[in-house]
Amino acid sequence: MKMNANEVVESYVTDVALRLPRKQRNDVAFELRALINEGLQDKSDETGRAIDAAMATEFLNAFGHPETVAARYRPALNIVDPADGQKFWRATSTGLAIIWGLGLLELFQTAPEVGFLNALAKWWMGTVIGSLWWPGVLVAGFGISAWAGRRWPQKTEWKPKANDRIRGGRLGIVMGLIGVMFGLYILAKPTWVLDVVWGGHAAPVAYQALTYTDSFLQLQGPILFVLMLLYIPFFIAVLVKGRHTPMLRRIETASSLLTCAVMLWAIMDGPIFMTATSDGVTKSLLLLIVIFSLSVMAIMRFRTVKPTPDQQVQIGR
Amino acid sequence: MVNTDTFGKLELELRRGVVVLATLSQLRAPRYGYELRQALAEKGMPIEEGTLYPLLRRLETQGLLQSEWKLEAGSQRRYYSLNADGRALLEKLTDSWQGMNAAMNALLKEDKT
């Protein structure tokens, strides 16, 4: 349907007004229409052309998209603070990559049974479409954080933090120490868990399931025990120093890498426990610990800043 | 050589910074949107309609302008003018602008010598 200039203007004004709050909608529409008509008349006088739909469309396109113009009538609203833009993008892409990656692993496991195309369709619908909850959660989280920052600006003020501070504080170290002691006890006597839970009355098969194989007892077991034992003096040293000195940090990295290597060796070398189920569960847990520890180390390394000029410093004025 | 796109973006940012001050400066006496736009353009500060008209409403919402509908030359027009808060703000912004302008002039002159 061919429109005349008036209809084009009406359509534009309606498109802008509909995006405004109801209480100011009609008033703004009335003013906007009058201003547009006056502008159009001026243009017609300048060019000596009669006002037509084409001239009105051209004029309104220069005026701006109705959505953009309507947005200018209201104060700018940023759900995610512009300062958090990069952080938001990184969190979104990393999270989606992990979710999609785990979904792909499942795809390759199920593909031989259900067929590649079916597995791919399931991955697309279940994992990719389903993963949109993640950006949604992030928008909500970042939005709340931005709102809180505006509401209580003093709470988000920058405060200096020592680079060698103990993350989690001294309490975190004490908890770590307790964790290591429990870990050592479980490593030395895994059936202790059964004694605690069932008061020593668990079925014999359960005790058998938590019995180490000879190879683990002779090889990886003692090494893991010693490595874990070394964490006790390490944690005590951190507690006494009150900070993570560079030397303590290096010792921690070396012992973590060594522990991860021994755990990986234990996972790949053969059974740890006598029964397949307990062995599988233990190996899965060990693998999770290795992945978590290596990820933490990688993140810490990525977040290290060493102020260095990116080219040779010239001597001169 | 300066990229045209970069120049355009930076010039736009400079203009954005002065649009409010330019608008307030022309509202000591009541004016309606189209008249205000022409007054600004005649004095070398053209502002797009799509930017200026919403800005008037925003300044009014912020409590800096007052407005009223009037019938003039057979048309109903909404006239805007500074209220007491708007005048006070204009005075402060003018001082600030003049300070910055003097500093910028000195900086840019220094750069040329």
Short mmCIF file of C-alpha atoms in Angstrom, two decimals:
data_model
loop_
_atom_site.label_atom_id
_atom_site.label_comp_id
_atom_site.label_asym_id
_atom_site.label_seq_id
_atom_site.Cartn_x
_atom_site.Cartn_y
_atom_site.Cartn_z
CA MET A 1 0.00 0.00 0.00
CA LYS A 2 1.31 3.40 -0.97
CA MET A 3 1.50 5.87 1.90
CA ASN A 4 1.39 9.63 1.79
CA ALA A 5 3.76 11.91 3.73
CA ASN A 6 1.32 12.34 6.63
CA GLU A 7 0.95 8.60 7.04
CA VAL A 8 4.73 8.15 7.01
CA VAL A 9 5.09 10.79 9.75
CA GLU A 10 2.24 9.24 11.78
CA SER A 11 3.85 5.82 11.50
CA TYR A 12 7.20 7.20 12.72
CA VAL A 13 5.67 9.16 15.59
CA THR A 14 3.69 6.09 16.70
CA ASP A 15 6.82 3.93 16.57
CA VAL A 16 8.69 6.37 18.81
CA ALA A 17 5.79 7.01 21.20
CA LEU A 18 5.05 3.33 21.75
CA ARG A 19 8.51 2.93 23.23
CA LEU A 20 7.96 5.69 25.80
CA PRO A 21 6.32 5.49 29.23
CA ARG A 22 2.54 5.69 28.93
CA LYS A 23 2.21 8.94 30.91
CA GLN A 24 4.40 10.98 28.52
CA ARG A 25 3.57 9.09 25.30
CA ASN A 26 0.77 11.26 23.89
CA ASP A 27 2.31 14.57 24.83
CA VAL A 28 5.68 13.69 23.24
CA ALA A 29 3.89 12.33 20.15
CA PHE A 30 1.98 15.59 19.73
CA GLU A 31 5.13 17.70 20.06
CA LEU A 32 7.23 15.38 17.88
CA ARG A 33 4.69 15.38 15.07
CA ALA A 34 4.53 19.20 15.06
CA LEU A 35 8.34 19.48 15.05
CA ILE A 36 8.73 16.93 12.25
CA ASN A 37 6.10 18.69 10.14
CA GLU A 38 7.84 22.02 10.65
CA GLY A 39 11.19 20.50 9.71
CA LEU A 40 9.67 18.89 6.62
CA GLN A 41 8.07 22.18 5.57
CA ASP A 42 11.42 23.91 5.93
CA LYS A 43 13.08 21.27 3.78
CA SER A 44 10.38 21.61 1.14
CA ASP A 45 10.89 25.41 1.09
CA GLU A 46 14.66 24.96 0.74
CA THR A 47 14.49 22.46 -2.10
CA GLY A 48 11.38 23.81 -3.83
CA ARG A 49 9.90 20.30 -3.82
CA ALA A 50 6.43 19.43 -2.59
CA ILE A 51 6.37 17.24 0.51
CA ASP A 52 5.82 13.60 -0.43
CA ALA A 53 6.29 10.20 1.19
CA ALA A 54 9.83 9.82 -0.19
CA MET A 55 10.91 13.17 1.24
CA ALA A 56 9.30 12.33 4.60
CA THR A 57 11.01 8.92 4.73
CA GLU A 58 14.39 10.45 3.90
CA PHE A 59 13.90 13.17 6.53
CA LEU A 60 12.88 10.65 9.20
CA ASN A 61 15.74 8.32 8.42
CA ALA A 62 18.09 11.24 9.07
CA PHE A 63 16.15 11.95 12.28
CA GLY A 64 17.14 8.55 13.64
CA HIS A 65 15.68 5.07 14.12
CA PRO A 66 12.53 5.27 16.29
CA GLU A 67 14.11 2.94 18.85
CA THR A 68 17.22 5.13 19.12
CA VAL A 69 15.21 8.34 19.35
CA ALA A 70 12.85 6.86 21.95
CA ALA A 71 15.84 5.72 24.01
CA ARG A 72 17.16 9.30 24.02
CA TYR A 73 14.01 10.49 25.77
CA ARG A 74 14.95 8.47 28.84
CA PRO A 75 18.10 8.37 30.96
CA ALA A 76 20.61 5.77 29.70
CA LEU A 77 20.13 2.37 31.33
CA ASN A 78 23.09 -0.02 31.48
CA ILE A 79 22.23 -3.39 32.95
CA VAL A 80 25.85 -4.54 32.80
CA ASP A 81 28.21 -1.74 33.84
CA PRO A 82 30.36 -0.74 30.80
CA ALA A 83 33.43 -1.19 33.03
CA ASP A 84 32.43 -4.87 33.44
CA GLY A 85 31.94 -5.42 29.69
CA GLN A 86 35.19 -7.35 29.11
CA LYS A 87 34.77 -9.37 32.32
CA PHE A 88 31.19 -10.23 31.31
CA TRP A 89 32.29 -11.28 27.82
CA ARG A 90 35.13 -13.44 29.22
CA ALA A 91 32.85 -15.15 31.75
CA THR A 92 30.20 -15.75 29.07
CA SER A 93 32.55 -17.19 26.46
CA THR A 94 34.55 -19.30 28.95
CA GLY A 95 31.41 -20.73 30.55
CA LEU A 96 29.80 -21.52 27.19
CA ALA A 97 33.03 -23.12 25.93
CA ILE A 98 33.14 -25.40 28.99
CA ILE A 99 29.44 -26.36 28.74
CA TRP A 100 29.63 -26.97 24.99
CA GLY A 101 32.93 -28.86 25.38
CA LEU A 102 31.50 -31.20 28.03
CA GLY A 103 28.47 -31.69 25.77
CA LEU A 104 30.78 -32.61 22.88
CA LEU A 105 32.50 -35.21 25.05
CA GLU A 106 29.10 -36.76 25.73
CA LEU A 107 28.29 -36.51 22.01
CA PHE A 108 31.35 -38.56 21.08
CA GLN A 109 30.49 -41.15 23.75
CA THR A 110 26.89 -41.58 22.59
CA ALA A 111 27.49 -41.18 18.83
CA PRO A 112 28.40 -44.84 18.20
CA GLU A 113 25.09 -45.97 19.78
CA VAL A 114 22.57 -43.44 18.43
CA GLY A 115 24.34 -42.24 15.28
CA PHE A 116 26.39 -39.09 14.78
CA LEU A 117 23.55 -36.92 13.41
CA ASN A 118 21.21 -37.84 16.26
CA ALA A 119 23.93 -37.15 18.81
CA LEU A 120 24.67 -33.83 17.09
CA ALA A 121 20.97 -32.85 17.15
CA LYS A 122 20.80 -33.78 20.83
CA TRP A 123 23.93 -31.73 21.54
CA TRP A 124 22.50 -28.72 19.67
CA MET A 125 19.08 -28.83 21.34
CA GLY A 126 20.13 -30.02 24.78
CA THR A 127 23.55 -28.47 25.31
CA VAL A 128 23.84 -25.41 23.04
CA ILE A 129 20.26 -24.10 23.35
CA GLY A 130 20.11 -25.28 26.96
CA SER A 131 23.34 -23.42 27.79
CA LEU A 132 21.66 -20.04 27.33
CA TRP A 133 20.85 -20.10 31.03
CA TRP A 134 24.51 -19.22 31.63
CA PRO A 135 24.52 -15.76 29.94
CA GLY A 136 21.14 -15.16 31.62
CA VAL A 137 22.59 -15.88 35.06
CA LEU A 138 25.58 -13.64 34.27
CA VAL A 139 23.36 -10.74 33.14
CA ALA A 140 21.39 -11.03 36.38
CA GLY A 141 24.57 -11.28 38.48
CA PHE A 142 26.39 -8.42 36.78
CA GLY A 143 23.18 -6.35 36.81
CA ILE A 144 22.74 -6.81 40.57
CA SER A 145 26.42 -6.02 41.11
CA ALA A 146 26.17 -2.81 39.01
CA TRP A 147 23.02 -1.77 40.86
CA ALA A 148 24.67 -2.42 44.25
CA GLY A 149 27.71 -0.41 43.12
CA ARG A 150 25.52 2.57 42.28
CA ARG A 151 23.44 2.17 45.43
CA TRP A 152 26.35 1.79 47.87
CA PRO A 153 29.38 3.30 46.08
CA GLN A 154 31.51 3.31 49.25
CA LYS A 155 31.28 -0.51 49.48
CA THR A 156 32.82 -0.96 46.03
CA GLU A 157 35.66 1.45 46.68
CA TRP A 158 39.07 0.06 45.70
CA LYS A 159 41.16 -1.14 48.62
CA PRO A 160 44.85 -2.11 48.35
CA LYS A 161 45.61 -5.83 48.63
CA ALA A 162 49.08 -7.23 49.23
CA ASN A 163 50.14 -9.57 46.43
CA ASP A 164 51.56 -12.07 48.94
CA ARG A 165 48.51 -12.07 51.18
CA ILE A 166 47.08 -15.42 52.27
CA ARG A 167 43.99 -16.04 50.18
CA GLY A 168 41.21 -17.11 52.52
CA GLY A 169 43.18 -15.73 55.48
CA ARG A 170 44.69 -17.68 58.37
CA LEU A 171 41.38 -19.47 58.91
CA GLY A 172 41.67 -20.86 55.37
CA ILE A 173 45.14 -22.20 56.16
CA VAL A 174 43.91 -23.84 59.38
CA MET A 175 41.07 -25.45 57.42
CA GLY A 176 43.59 -26.62 54.83
CA LEU A 177 45.73 -28.11 57.59
CA ILE A 178 42.77 -30.01 59.02
CA GLY A 179 41.86 -31.17 55.51
CA VAL A 180 45.39 -32.50 54.92
CA MET A 181 45.31 -34.40 58.22
CA PHE A 182 41.99 -36.00 57.35
CA GLY A 183 43.30 -36.76 53.87
CA LEU A 184 46.40 -38.43 55.32
CA TYR A 185 44.30 -40.54 57.63
CA ILE A 186 41.96 -41.62 54.82
CA LEU A 187 44.93 -42.35 52.55
CA ALA A 188 46.53 -44.46 55.28
CA LYS A 189 43.31 -46.24 56.26
CA PRO A 190 40.44 -45.75 53.78
CA THR A 191 38.17 -48.14 55.70
CA TRP A 192 38.10 -45.55 58.51
CA VAL A 193 35.24 -43.87 56.59
CA LEU A 194 33.20 -47.08 56.94
CA ASP A 195 33.96 -47.22 60.66
CA VAL A 196 32.79 -43.65 61.12
CA VAL A 197 29.59 -44.01 59.07
CA TRP A 198 28.53 -47.52 60.11
CA GLY A 199 30.33 -47.76 63.48
CA GLY A 200 32.47 -50.65 62.29
CA HIS A 201 29.47 -52.71 61.21
CA ALA A 202 29.70 -52.24 57.42
CA ALA A 203 29.45 -55.33 55.21
CA PRO A 204 32.76 -57.21 54.67
CA VAL A 205 32.42 -56.58 50.93
CA ALA A 206 32.59 -52.84 51.63
CA TYR A 207 35.86 -53.30 53.53
CA GLN A 208 37.17 -55.38 50.67
CA ALA A 209 36.17 -52.66 48.18
CA LEU A 210 38.29 -50.16 50.05
CA THR A 211 41.40 -52.32 50.17
CA TYR A 212 44.39 -51.08 48.20
CA THR A 213 46.04 -53.17 45.54
CA ASP A 214 49.60 -54.27 46.27
CA SER A 215 51.03 -52.23 43.41
CA PHE A 216 49.47 -49.00 44.74
CA LEU A 217 50.65 -49.80 48.26
CA GLN A 218 54.20 -50.31 47.04
CA LEU A 219 54.47 -47.48 44.49
CA GLN A 220 52.19 -44.42 44.37
CA GLY A 221 50.62 -44.78 47.83
CA PRO A 222 53.76 -44.06 49.92
CA ILE A 223 54.84 -41.23 47.57
CA LEU A 224 51.41 -39.58 47.80
CA PHE A 225 51.51 -39.98 51.59
CA VAL A 226 54.91 -38.26 51.85
CA LEU A 227 53.87 -35.46 49.48
CA MET A 228 50.71 -34.83 51.50
CA LEU A 229 52.69 -35.00 54.72
CA LEU A 230 54.94 -32.21 53.44
CA TYR A 231 51.90 -29.91 53.25
CA ILE A 232 51.79 -29.84 57.07
CA PRO A 233 55.13 -27.99 57.57
CA PHE A 234 54.26 -25.89 54.52
CA PHE A 235 50.96 -24.70 55.98
CA ILE A 236 52.60 -24.09 59.35
CA ALA A 237 55.29 -21.97 57.65
CA VAL A 238 52.60 -19.89 55.89
CA LEU A 239 50.78 -19.48 59.22
CA VAL A 240 53.95 -18.34 60.99
CA LYS A 241 55.03 -15.96 58.20
CA GLY A 242 51.51 -14.60 57.83
CA ARG A 243 51.98 -14.26 54.07
CA HIS A 244 52.77 -16.24 50.95
CA THR A 245 56.38 -15.29 50.30
CA PRO A 246 57.78 -15.92 46.79
CA MET A 247 59.75 -18.89 48.13
CA LEU A 248 56.64 -20.43 49.76
CA ARG A 249 54.73 -19.80 46.53
CA ARG A 250 57.43 -21.66 44.53
CA ILE A 251 57.40 -24.56 47.00
CA GLU A 252 53.61 -24.74 46.77
CA THR A 253 53.66 -24.78 42.94
CA ALA A 254 56.36 -27.47 42.84
CA SER A 255 54.64 -29.72 45.37
CA SER A 256 51.25 -29.26 43.68
CA LEU A 257 52.70 -30.20 40.29
CA LEU A 258 54.45 -33.19 41.81
CA THR A 259 51.28 -34.35 43.59
CA CYS A 260 49.26 -33.97 40.37
CA ALA A 261 51.89 -35.99 38.49
CA VAL A 262 51.75 -38.81 41.07
CA MET A 263 47.92 -38.79 41.02
CA LEU A 264 47.94 -39.03 37.20
CA TRP A 265 50.46 -41.87 37.44
CA ALA A 266 48.18 -43.65 39.92
CA ILE A 267 45.17 -43.17 37.63
CA MET A 268 46.95 -44.58 34.58
CA ASP A 269 49.14 -47.24 36.18
CA GLY A 270 46.52 -49.79 37.18
CA PRO A 271 43.86 -50.43 39.83
CA ILE A 272 44.13 -48.56 43.11
CA PHE A 273 41.42 -50.55 44.91
CA MET A 274 40.54 -54.22 44.72
CA THR A 275 37.06 -53.75 43.21
CA ALA A 276 36.29 -52.04 39.90
CA THR A 277 33.54 -49.75 41.27
CA SER A 278 35.54 -48.21 44.13
CA ASP A 279 38.55 -48.01 41.84
CA GLY A 280 36.53 -46.14 39.17
CA VAL A 281 35.03 -43.71 41.68
CA THR A 282 38.42 -43.01 43.28
CA LYS A 283 40.10 -42.44 39.94
CA SER A 284 37.32 -40.05 38.85
CA LEU A 285 37.76 -38.10 42.10
CA LEU A 286 41.54 -38.01 41.66
CA LEU A 287 41.11 -36.79 38.08
CA LEU A 288 38.78 -34.02 39.25
CA ILE A 289 41.33 -32.98 41.90
CA VAL A 290 44.09 -32.90 39.26
CA ILE A 291 41.97 -30.83 36.82
CA PHE A 292 40.95 -28.43 39.59
CA SER A 293 44.51 -28.01 40.90
CA LEU A 294 45.98 -27.45 37.43
CA SER A 295 43.20 -24.99 36.53
CA VAL A 296 43.84 -23.00 39.72
CA MET A 297 47.57 -22.89 38.95
CA ALA A 298 46.89 -21.84 35.34
CA ILE A 299 44.54 -19.05 36.47
CA MET A 300 47.06 -17.83 39.08
CA ARG A 301 49.76 -17.75 36.43
CA PHE A 302 47.48 -15.94 33.96
CA ARG A 303 46.67 -13.35 36.61
CA THR A 304 50.31 -12.59 37.39
CA VAL A 305 51.51 -9.09 36.53
CA LYS A 306 55.21 -8.36 36.10
CA PRO A 307 55.64 -4.71 35.11
CA THR A 308 58.13 -4.82 32.21
CA PRO A 309 58.61 -2.45 29.23
CA ASP A 310 57.68 -4.13 25.95
CA GLN A 311 60.81 -2.80 24.23
CA GLN A 312 64.34 -2.00 25.26
CA VAL A 313 64.59 1.17 27.35
CA GLN A 314 66.77 3.76 25.60
CA ILE A 315 69.21 5.78 27.64
CA GLY A 316 68.73 9.51 27.20
CA ARG A 317 66.80 12.45 28.47
CA MET B 1 47.52 10.07 8.90
CA VAL B 2 44.37 10.28 11.05
CA ASN B 3 41.70 7.80 10.10
CA THR B 4 38.44 9.58 9.11
CA ASP B 5 36.45 7.16 11.22
CA THR B 6 38.59 7.86 14.29
CA PHE B 7 38.29 11.61 13.72
CA GLY B 8 34.51 11.30 13.36
CA LYS B 9 34.19 9.32 16.61
CA LEU B 10 36.42 11.66 18.61
CA GLU B 11 34.74 14.77 17.23
CA LEU B 12 31.37 13.29 18.14
CA GLU B 13 32.60 12.75 21.71
CA LEU B 14 33.75 16.39 21.88
CA ARG B 15 30.39 17.57 20.61
CA ARG B 16 28.50 15.34 23.05
CA GLY B 17 30.29 17.08 25.87
CA VAL B 18 29.04 20.52 24.88
CA VAL B 19 25.52 19.76 23.61
CA VAL B 20 23.90 20.27 27.02
CA LEU B 21 25.74 23.51 27.71
CA ALA B 22 24.92 24.85 24.22
CA THR B 23 21.25 23.96 24.68
CA LEU B 24 20.98 25.49 28.15
CA SER B 25 22.70 28.67 26.92
CA GLN B 26 19.93 29.26 24.38
CA LEU B 27 17.06 28.75 26.80
CA ARG B 28 17.39 31.87 28.94
CA ALA B 29 14.26 32.98 27.07
CA PRO B 30 11.48 30.51 26.14
CA ARG B 31 11.97 28.68 22.83
CA TYR B 32 10.29 25.71 21.21
CA GLY B 33 12.25 22.81 19.77
CA TYR B 34 12.48 23.80 16.13
CA GLU B 35 13.25 27.44 16.94
CA LEU B 36 15.97 26.37 19.36
CA ARG B 37 17.53 24.11 16.76
CA GLN B 38 17.65 26.96 14.27
CA ALA B 39 19.13 29.34 16.84
CA LEU B 40 21.88 26.84 17.62
CA ALA B 41 22.58 26.16 13.94
CA GLU B 42 22.78 29.87 13.14
CA LYS B 43 25.41 30.26 15.86
CA GLY B 44 27.48 27.39 14.44
CA MET B 45 26.29 24.56 16.68
CA PRO B 46 23.87 22.44 14.64
CA ILE B 47 22.38 19.61 16.68
CA GLU B 48 20.39 16.80 15.07
CA GLU B 49 16.66 16.89 15.73
CA GLY B 50 16.70 13.31 16.95
CA THR B 51 19.19 14.32 19.64
CA LEU B 52 17.91 17.77 20.58
CA TYR B 53 14.19 17.14 21.06
CA PRO B 54 14.62 14.18 23.43
CA LEU B 55 17.32 16.13 25.28
CA LEU B 56 14.84 18.90 26.07
CA ARG B 57 12.51 16.39 27.70
CA ARG B 58 15.38 14.81 29.64
CA LEU B 59 16.54 18.18 30.95
CA GLU B 60 12.99 18.94 31.95
CA THR B 61 12.70 15.61 33.79
CA GLN B 62 15.98 16.42 35.57
CA GLY B 63 14.34 19.60 36.89
CA LEU B 64 16.43 22.09 34.90
CA LEU B 65 13.81 23.34 32.44
CA GLN B 66 10.20 24.40 32.64
CA SER B 67 7.85 24.14 29.70
CA GLU B 68 4.35 25.12 28.59
CA TRP B 69 2.16 24.70 25.53
CA LYS B 70 1.38 27.91 23.64
CA LEU B 71 -0.65 28.68 20.55
CA GLU B 72 1.53 30.67 18.11
CA ALA B 73 0.92 31.40 14.42
CA GLY B 74 -1.94 28.90 14.45
CA SER B 75 0.26 26.07 15.80
CA GLN B 76 0.47 24.64 19.26
CA ARG B 77 4.09 24.60 20.41
CA ARG B 78 5.81 23.52 23.59
CA TYR B 79 8.11 26.27 24.84
CA TYR B 80 11.06 25.45 27.08
CA SER B 81 13.07 27.79 29.29
CA LEU B 82 15.52 27.56 32.18
CA ASN B 83 14.10 27.45 35.70
CA ALA B 84 16.07 28.61 38.76
CA ASP B 85 18.03 25.34 39.01
CA GLY B 86 18.75 25.41 35.28
CA ARG B 87 20.07 28.97 35.50
CA ALA B 88 22.32 28.07 38.43
CA LEU B 89 23.62 25.03 36.58
CA LEU B 90 24.21 27.03 33.42
CA GLU B 91 26.28 29.51 35.42
CA LYS B 92 28.42 26.77 36.94
CA LEU B 93 28.86 24.92 33.67
CA THR B 94 29.80 28.17 31.92
CA ASP B 95 32.55 28.84 34.48
CA SER B 96 33.77 25.31 34.13
CA TRP B 97 33.72 25.48 30.32
CA GLN B 98 35.58 28.80 30.29
CA GLY B 99 38.25 27.36 32.59
CA MET B 100 38.67 24.30 30.38
CA ASN B 101 38.63 26.42 27.24
CA ALA B 102 41.39 28.67 28.55
CA ALA B 103 43.46 25.66 29.58
CA MET B 104 42.94 23.96 26.21
CA ASN B 105 43.87 27.13 24.35
CA ALA B 106 47.08 27.38 26.34
CA LEU B 107 47.84 23.71 25.77
CA LEU B 108 47.18 23.81 22.05
CA LYS B 109 49.13 27.08 21.59
CA GLU B 110 52.09 25.55 23.47
CA ASP B 111 51.95 22.57 21.14
CA LYS B 112 52.16 24.77 18.02
CA THR B 113 55.22 26.75 19.17
#
